[in-house]
Short mmCIF file of C-alpha atoms in Angstrom, two decimals:
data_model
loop_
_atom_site.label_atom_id
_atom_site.label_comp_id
_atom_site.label_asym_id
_atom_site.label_seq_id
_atom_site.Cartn_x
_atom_site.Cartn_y
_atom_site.Cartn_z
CA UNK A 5 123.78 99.45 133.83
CA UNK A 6 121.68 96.89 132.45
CA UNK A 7 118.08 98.34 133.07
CA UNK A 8 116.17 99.20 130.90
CA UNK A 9 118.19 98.01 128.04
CA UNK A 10 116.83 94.99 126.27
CA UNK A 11 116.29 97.44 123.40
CA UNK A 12 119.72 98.84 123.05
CA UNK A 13 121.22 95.06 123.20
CA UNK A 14 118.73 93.96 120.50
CA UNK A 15 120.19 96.74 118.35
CA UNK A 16 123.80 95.65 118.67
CA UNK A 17 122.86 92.38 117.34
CA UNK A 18 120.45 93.85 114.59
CA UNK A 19 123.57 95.69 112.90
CA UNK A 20 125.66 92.95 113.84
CA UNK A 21 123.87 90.70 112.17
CA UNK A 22 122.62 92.89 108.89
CA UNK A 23 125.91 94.79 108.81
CA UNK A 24 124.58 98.12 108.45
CA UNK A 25 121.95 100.59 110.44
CA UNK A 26 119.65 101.37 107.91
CA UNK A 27 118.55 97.57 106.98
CA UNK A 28 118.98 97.01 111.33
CA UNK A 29 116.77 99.65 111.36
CA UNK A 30 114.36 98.25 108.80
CA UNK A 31 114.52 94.90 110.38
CA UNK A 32 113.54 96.59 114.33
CA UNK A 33 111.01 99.12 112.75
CA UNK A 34 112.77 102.22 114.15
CA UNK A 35 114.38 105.13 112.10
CA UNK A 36 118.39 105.07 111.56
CA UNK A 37 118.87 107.85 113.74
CA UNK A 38 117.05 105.98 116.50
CA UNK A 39 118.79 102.93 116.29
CA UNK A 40 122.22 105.07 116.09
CA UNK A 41 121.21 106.70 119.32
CA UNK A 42 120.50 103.36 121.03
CA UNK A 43 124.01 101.98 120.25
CA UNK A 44 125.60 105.33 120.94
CA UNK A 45 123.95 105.04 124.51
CA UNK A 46 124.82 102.05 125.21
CA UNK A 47 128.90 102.30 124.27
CA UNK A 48 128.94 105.70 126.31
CA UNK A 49 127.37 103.78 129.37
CA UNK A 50 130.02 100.80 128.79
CA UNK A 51 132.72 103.17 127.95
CA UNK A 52 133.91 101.08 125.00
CA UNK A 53 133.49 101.16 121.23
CA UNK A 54 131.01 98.05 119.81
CA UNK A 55 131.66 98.79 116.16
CA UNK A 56 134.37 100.54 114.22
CA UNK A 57 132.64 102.81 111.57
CA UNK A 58 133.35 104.18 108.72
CA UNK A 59 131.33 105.97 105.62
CA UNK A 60 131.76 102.70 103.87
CA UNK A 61 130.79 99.83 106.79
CA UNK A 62 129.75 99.36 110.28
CA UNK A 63 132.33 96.21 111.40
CA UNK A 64 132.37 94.48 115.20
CA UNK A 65 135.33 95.75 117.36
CA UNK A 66 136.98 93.26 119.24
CA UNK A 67 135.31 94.53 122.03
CA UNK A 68 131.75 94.04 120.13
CA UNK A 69 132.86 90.72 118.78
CA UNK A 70 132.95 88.97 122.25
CA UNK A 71 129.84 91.23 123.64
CA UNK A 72 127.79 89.66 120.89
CA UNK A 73 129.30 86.34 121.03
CA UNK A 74 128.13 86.51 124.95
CA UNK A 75 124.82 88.21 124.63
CA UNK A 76 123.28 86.85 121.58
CA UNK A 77 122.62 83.46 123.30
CA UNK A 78 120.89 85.45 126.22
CA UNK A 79 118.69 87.75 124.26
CA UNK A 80 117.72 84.26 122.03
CA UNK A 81 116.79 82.27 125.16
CA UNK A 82 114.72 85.58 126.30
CA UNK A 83 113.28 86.06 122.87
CA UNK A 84 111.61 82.24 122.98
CA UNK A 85 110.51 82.64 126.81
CA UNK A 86 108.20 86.02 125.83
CA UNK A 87 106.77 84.00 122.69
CA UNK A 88 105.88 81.07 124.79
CA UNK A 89 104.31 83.35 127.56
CA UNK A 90 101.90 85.14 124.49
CA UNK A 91 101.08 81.62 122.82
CA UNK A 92 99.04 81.58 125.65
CA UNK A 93 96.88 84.66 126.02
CA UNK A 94 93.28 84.33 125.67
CA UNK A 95 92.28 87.21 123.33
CA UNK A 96 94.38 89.05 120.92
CA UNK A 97 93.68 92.81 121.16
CA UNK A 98 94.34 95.73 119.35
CA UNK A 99 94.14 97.09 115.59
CA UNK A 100 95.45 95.06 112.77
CA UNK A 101 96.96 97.90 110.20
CA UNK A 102 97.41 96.34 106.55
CA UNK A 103 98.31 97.90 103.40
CA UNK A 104 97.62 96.63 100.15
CA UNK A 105 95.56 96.61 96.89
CA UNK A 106 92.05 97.03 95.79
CA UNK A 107 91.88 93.69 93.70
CA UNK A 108 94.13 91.80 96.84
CA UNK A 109 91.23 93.29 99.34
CA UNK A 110 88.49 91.50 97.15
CA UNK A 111 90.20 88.26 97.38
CA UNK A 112 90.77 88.50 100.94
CA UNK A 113 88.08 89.83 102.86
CA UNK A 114 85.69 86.73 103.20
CA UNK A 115 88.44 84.16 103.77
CA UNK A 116 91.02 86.18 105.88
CA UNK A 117 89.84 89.40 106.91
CA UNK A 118 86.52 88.19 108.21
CA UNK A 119 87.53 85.27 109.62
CA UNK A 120 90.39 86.65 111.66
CA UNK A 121 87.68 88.75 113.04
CA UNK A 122 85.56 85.90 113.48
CA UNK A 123 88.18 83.49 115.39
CA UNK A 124 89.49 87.16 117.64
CA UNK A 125 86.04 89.44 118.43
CA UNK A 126 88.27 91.51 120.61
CA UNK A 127 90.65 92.88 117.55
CA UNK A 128 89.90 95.64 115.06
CA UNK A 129 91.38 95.39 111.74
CA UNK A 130 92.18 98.04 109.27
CA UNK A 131 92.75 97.87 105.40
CA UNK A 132 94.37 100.40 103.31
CA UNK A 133 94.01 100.22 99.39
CA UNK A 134 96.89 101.89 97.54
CA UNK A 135 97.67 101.47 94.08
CA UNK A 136 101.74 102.30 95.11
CA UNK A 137 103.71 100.59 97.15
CA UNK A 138 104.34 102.37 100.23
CA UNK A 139 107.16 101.93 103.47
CA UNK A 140 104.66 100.18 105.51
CA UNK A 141 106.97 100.42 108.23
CA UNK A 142 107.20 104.42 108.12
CA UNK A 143 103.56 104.29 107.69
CA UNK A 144 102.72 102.49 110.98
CA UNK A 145 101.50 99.48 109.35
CA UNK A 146 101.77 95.62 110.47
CA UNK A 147 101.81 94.21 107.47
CA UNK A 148 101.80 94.64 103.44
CA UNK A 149 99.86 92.16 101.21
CA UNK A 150 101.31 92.63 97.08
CA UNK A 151 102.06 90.03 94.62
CA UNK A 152 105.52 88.28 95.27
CA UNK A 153 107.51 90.25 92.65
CA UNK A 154 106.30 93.92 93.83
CA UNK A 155 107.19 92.71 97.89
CA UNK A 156 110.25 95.12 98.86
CA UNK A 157 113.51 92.98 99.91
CA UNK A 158 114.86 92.52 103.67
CA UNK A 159 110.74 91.45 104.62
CA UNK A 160 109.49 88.10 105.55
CA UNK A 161 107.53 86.62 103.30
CA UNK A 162 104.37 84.63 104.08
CA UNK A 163 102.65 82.97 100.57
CA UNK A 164 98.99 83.63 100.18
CA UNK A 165 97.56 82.36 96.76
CA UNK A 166 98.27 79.80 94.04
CA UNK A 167 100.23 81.17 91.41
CA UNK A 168 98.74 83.97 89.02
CA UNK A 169 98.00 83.33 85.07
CA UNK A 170 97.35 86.12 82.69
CA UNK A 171 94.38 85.84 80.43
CA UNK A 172 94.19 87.88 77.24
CA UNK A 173 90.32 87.88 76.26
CA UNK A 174 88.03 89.60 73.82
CA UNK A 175 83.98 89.07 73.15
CA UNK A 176 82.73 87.28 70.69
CA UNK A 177 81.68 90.02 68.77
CA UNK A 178 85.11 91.79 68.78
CA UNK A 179 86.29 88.48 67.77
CA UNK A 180 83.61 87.83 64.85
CA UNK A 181 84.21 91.75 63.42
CA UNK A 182 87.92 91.44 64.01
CA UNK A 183 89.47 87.68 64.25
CA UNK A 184 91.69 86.19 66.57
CA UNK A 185 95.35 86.92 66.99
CA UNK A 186 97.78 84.05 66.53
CA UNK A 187 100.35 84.89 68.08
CA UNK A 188 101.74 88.35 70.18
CA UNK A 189 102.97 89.96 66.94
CA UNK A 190 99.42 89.45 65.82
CA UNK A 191 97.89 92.57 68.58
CA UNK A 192 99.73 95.24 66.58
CA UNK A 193 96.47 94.78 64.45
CA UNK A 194 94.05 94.78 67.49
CA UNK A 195 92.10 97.50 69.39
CA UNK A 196 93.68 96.82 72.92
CA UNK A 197 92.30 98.50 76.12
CA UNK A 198 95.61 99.39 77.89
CA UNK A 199 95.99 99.56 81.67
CA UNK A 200 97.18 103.28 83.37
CA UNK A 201 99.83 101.91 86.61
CA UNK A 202 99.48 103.13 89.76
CA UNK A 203 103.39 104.75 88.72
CA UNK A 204 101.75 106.44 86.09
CA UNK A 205 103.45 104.47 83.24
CA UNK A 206 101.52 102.48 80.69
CA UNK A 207 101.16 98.62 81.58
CA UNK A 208 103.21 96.71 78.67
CA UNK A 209 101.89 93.18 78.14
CA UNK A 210 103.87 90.44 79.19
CA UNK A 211 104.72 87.20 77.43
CA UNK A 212 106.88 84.10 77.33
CA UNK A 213 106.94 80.79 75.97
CA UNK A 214 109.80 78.02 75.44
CA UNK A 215 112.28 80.11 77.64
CA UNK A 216 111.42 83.62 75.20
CA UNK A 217 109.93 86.17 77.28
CA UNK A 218 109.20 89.71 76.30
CA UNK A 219 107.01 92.52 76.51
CA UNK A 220 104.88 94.57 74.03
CA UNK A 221 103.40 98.03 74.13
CA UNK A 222 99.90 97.02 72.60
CA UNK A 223 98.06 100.17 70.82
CA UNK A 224 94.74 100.79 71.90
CA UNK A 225 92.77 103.84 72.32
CA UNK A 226 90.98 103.05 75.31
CA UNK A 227 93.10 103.32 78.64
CA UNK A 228 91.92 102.33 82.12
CA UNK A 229 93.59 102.52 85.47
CA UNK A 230 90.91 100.04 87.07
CA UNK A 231 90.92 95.94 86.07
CA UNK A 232 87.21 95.99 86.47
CA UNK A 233 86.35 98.54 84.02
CA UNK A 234 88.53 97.16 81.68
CA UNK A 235 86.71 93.68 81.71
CA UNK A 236 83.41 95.35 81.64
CA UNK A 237 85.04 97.09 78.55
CA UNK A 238 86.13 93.91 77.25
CA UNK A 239 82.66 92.55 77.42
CA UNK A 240 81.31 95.29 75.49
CA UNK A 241 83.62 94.57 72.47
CA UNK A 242 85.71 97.51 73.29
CA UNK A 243 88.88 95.41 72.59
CA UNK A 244 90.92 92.72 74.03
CA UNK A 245 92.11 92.96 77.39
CA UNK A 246 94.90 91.32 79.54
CA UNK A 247 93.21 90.29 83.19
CA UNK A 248 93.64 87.22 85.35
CA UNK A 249 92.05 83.80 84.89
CA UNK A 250 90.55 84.11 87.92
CA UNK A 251 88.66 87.63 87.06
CA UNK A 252 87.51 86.32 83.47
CA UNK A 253 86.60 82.51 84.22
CA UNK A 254 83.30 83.31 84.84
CA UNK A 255 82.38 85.14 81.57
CA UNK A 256 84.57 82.97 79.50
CA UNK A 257 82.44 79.52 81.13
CA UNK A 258 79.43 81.51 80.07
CA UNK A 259 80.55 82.45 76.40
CA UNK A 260 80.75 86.21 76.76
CA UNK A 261 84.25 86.58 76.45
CA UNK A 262 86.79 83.94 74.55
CA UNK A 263 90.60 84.11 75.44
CA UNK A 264 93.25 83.82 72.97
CA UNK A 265 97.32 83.58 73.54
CA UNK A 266 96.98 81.44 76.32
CA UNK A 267 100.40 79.45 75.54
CA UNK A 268 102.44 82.70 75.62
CA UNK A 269 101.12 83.93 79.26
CA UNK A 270 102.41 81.26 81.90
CA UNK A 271 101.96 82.12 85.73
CA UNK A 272 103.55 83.94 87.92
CA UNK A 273 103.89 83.75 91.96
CA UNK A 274 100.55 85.33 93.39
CA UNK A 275 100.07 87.42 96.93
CA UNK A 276 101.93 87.69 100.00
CA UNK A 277 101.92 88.68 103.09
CA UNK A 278 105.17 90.54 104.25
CA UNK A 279 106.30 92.38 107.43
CA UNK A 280 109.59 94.17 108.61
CA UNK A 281 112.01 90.85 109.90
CA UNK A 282 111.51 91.42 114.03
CA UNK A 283 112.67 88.68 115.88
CA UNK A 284 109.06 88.58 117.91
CA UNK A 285 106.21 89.51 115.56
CA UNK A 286 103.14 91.25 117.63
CA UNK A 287 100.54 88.59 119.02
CA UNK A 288 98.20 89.72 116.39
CA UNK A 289 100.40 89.67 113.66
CA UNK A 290 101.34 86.26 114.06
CA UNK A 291 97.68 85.43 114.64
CA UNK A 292 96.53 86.57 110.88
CA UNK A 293 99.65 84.43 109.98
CA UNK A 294 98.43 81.08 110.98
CA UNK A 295 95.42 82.01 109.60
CA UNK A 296 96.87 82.03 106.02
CA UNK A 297 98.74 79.02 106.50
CA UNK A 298 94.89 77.05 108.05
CA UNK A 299 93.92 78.94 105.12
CA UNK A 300 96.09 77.45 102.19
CA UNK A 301 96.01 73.91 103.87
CA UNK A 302 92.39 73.92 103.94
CA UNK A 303 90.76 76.04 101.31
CA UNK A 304 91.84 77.95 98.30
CA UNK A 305 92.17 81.38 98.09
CA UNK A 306 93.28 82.99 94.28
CA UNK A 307 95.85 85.90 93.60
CA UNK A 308 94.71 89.11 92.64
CA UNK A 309 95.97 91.07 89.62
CA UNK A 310 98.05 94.08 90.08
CA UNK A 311 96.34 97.35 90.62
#
């Protein structure tokens, strides 16, 4: 009865434990149906019902109660044998699928991407760039890398980068011709170069200072959908622009652009990795993960804006 059935028992405990099959399912990285026909297998081949179900919950029978109660120790103890057995391969191999954002990939590739490579020649790694968030479980990928805020729930989280801080920051020219605003109120007055989302919807500033926090919808004529055109635009004395510190230090330690507001744009938590919740992450999964954390305890990596 039991061969071949590792999978079906891991299911059991995945609704058990998330009370539901769609998040079980989003936790094993199989479709609902999948993991209903698992269970469903399994109860016909023990000829008793696991969970009593109902078009408002999925609860334990008695029955599945004391099968989980049993099992779960098991499948743990089986779990931490096959993860000590891997710490110990030689070479990861394989394709490392990852989806996330233009600006993130800049950030990343030298100290991540390249050096996974570097420290495991036999793996292959593959980066997606999408402006929208996408299922990266439906889409076959390993991971996601977004800022914190944009990271779907029910995924582990792995940090990446210091916290994010908003610039808002003009040339010196826009700055001589029109003057500097004093406060947020102030850019109702300004030529602002607006930023196009991914979504499709219109970026509206964001702002907050001694616990106030709001938003504006800046006017501008100018509106870009990339954060590199609208600092070049900046730097022409198109307008003001809201970027990242990170993306404007450079030109504002050489004088070409100035920044202004700075009080009323605090930070905000920077990238992340995130996967689906499986008990045993793949080898080379959990290889790119101690990478980040070498990573953050040794050198510095900065957080993207979003694209």
């Amino acid at each position: 009865m039991m061969r071949g059935s590792l999978a079906e028992l891991e299911a059991v405990l995945a609704v058990s434990s998330r009370g539901g099959f769609r998040a079980a399912a989003r936790e094993l990285g199989i479709s609902s149906s999948s993991l209903s026909q698992q269970i469903a297998t399994l109860e016909a081949r023990m000829g008793v019902r696991l969970f009593n179900r109902s078009t408002r919950s999925v609860v334990l029978s008695a029955a599945g109660e004391q099968f989980v109660a049993s099992v779960g120790p098991a499948l743990e103890a089986i779990r931490n044998a096959v993860e000590h057995v891997d710490e110990h391969r030689v070479e990861a191999t394989g394709t490392l699928r990852i989806n996330t954002s233009v600006g993130a990939t800049r950030m990343i590739l030298t100290p991540l991407i390249l050096e996974y490579m570097r420290r495991n020649p036999q793996m292959a790694v593959e980066i997606v760039t999408e402006g929208a968030l996408v299922d990266v479980n439906a889409k076959g990928f390993d991971a996601g890398i977004r800022i914190r805020e944009a990271v779907p729930p029910d995924m582990v989280v792995v940090p990446i980068g210091d916290s994010v801080r908003p610039a808002i920051v003009g040339s010196v020219e826009y700055f001589r011709q029109h003057g500097k605003p004093q406060v947020p109120a102030d850019l109702q007055n300004h030529e602002c170069i607006r930023a196009r989302m991914a979504s499709g919807t219109l970026y509206r500033w964001e702002f907050e200072k001694r616990g106030e926090s709001f938003t504006l919808d800046v006017p501008g004529k100018l509106t870009l959908d990339d954060s590199d055109l609208m600092l070049r635009a900046a730097r022409d004395g198109a307008g003001l622009a809201y970027l990242n510190e990170w993306q404007v230090s450079d030109d504002v330690a050489a004088g070409r652009l100035e920044q202004v507001l700075a009080d009323w744009t605090p930070p905000y938590p920077g990238l992340c990795l995130y996967y689906p919740g499986r008990r045993n992450i793949p080898a080379k999964l959990r290889r790119f993960v101690d990478l980040i954390k070498d990573v953050r305890h040794g050198s510095h990596v900065e957080s993207p804006p979003q694209d």
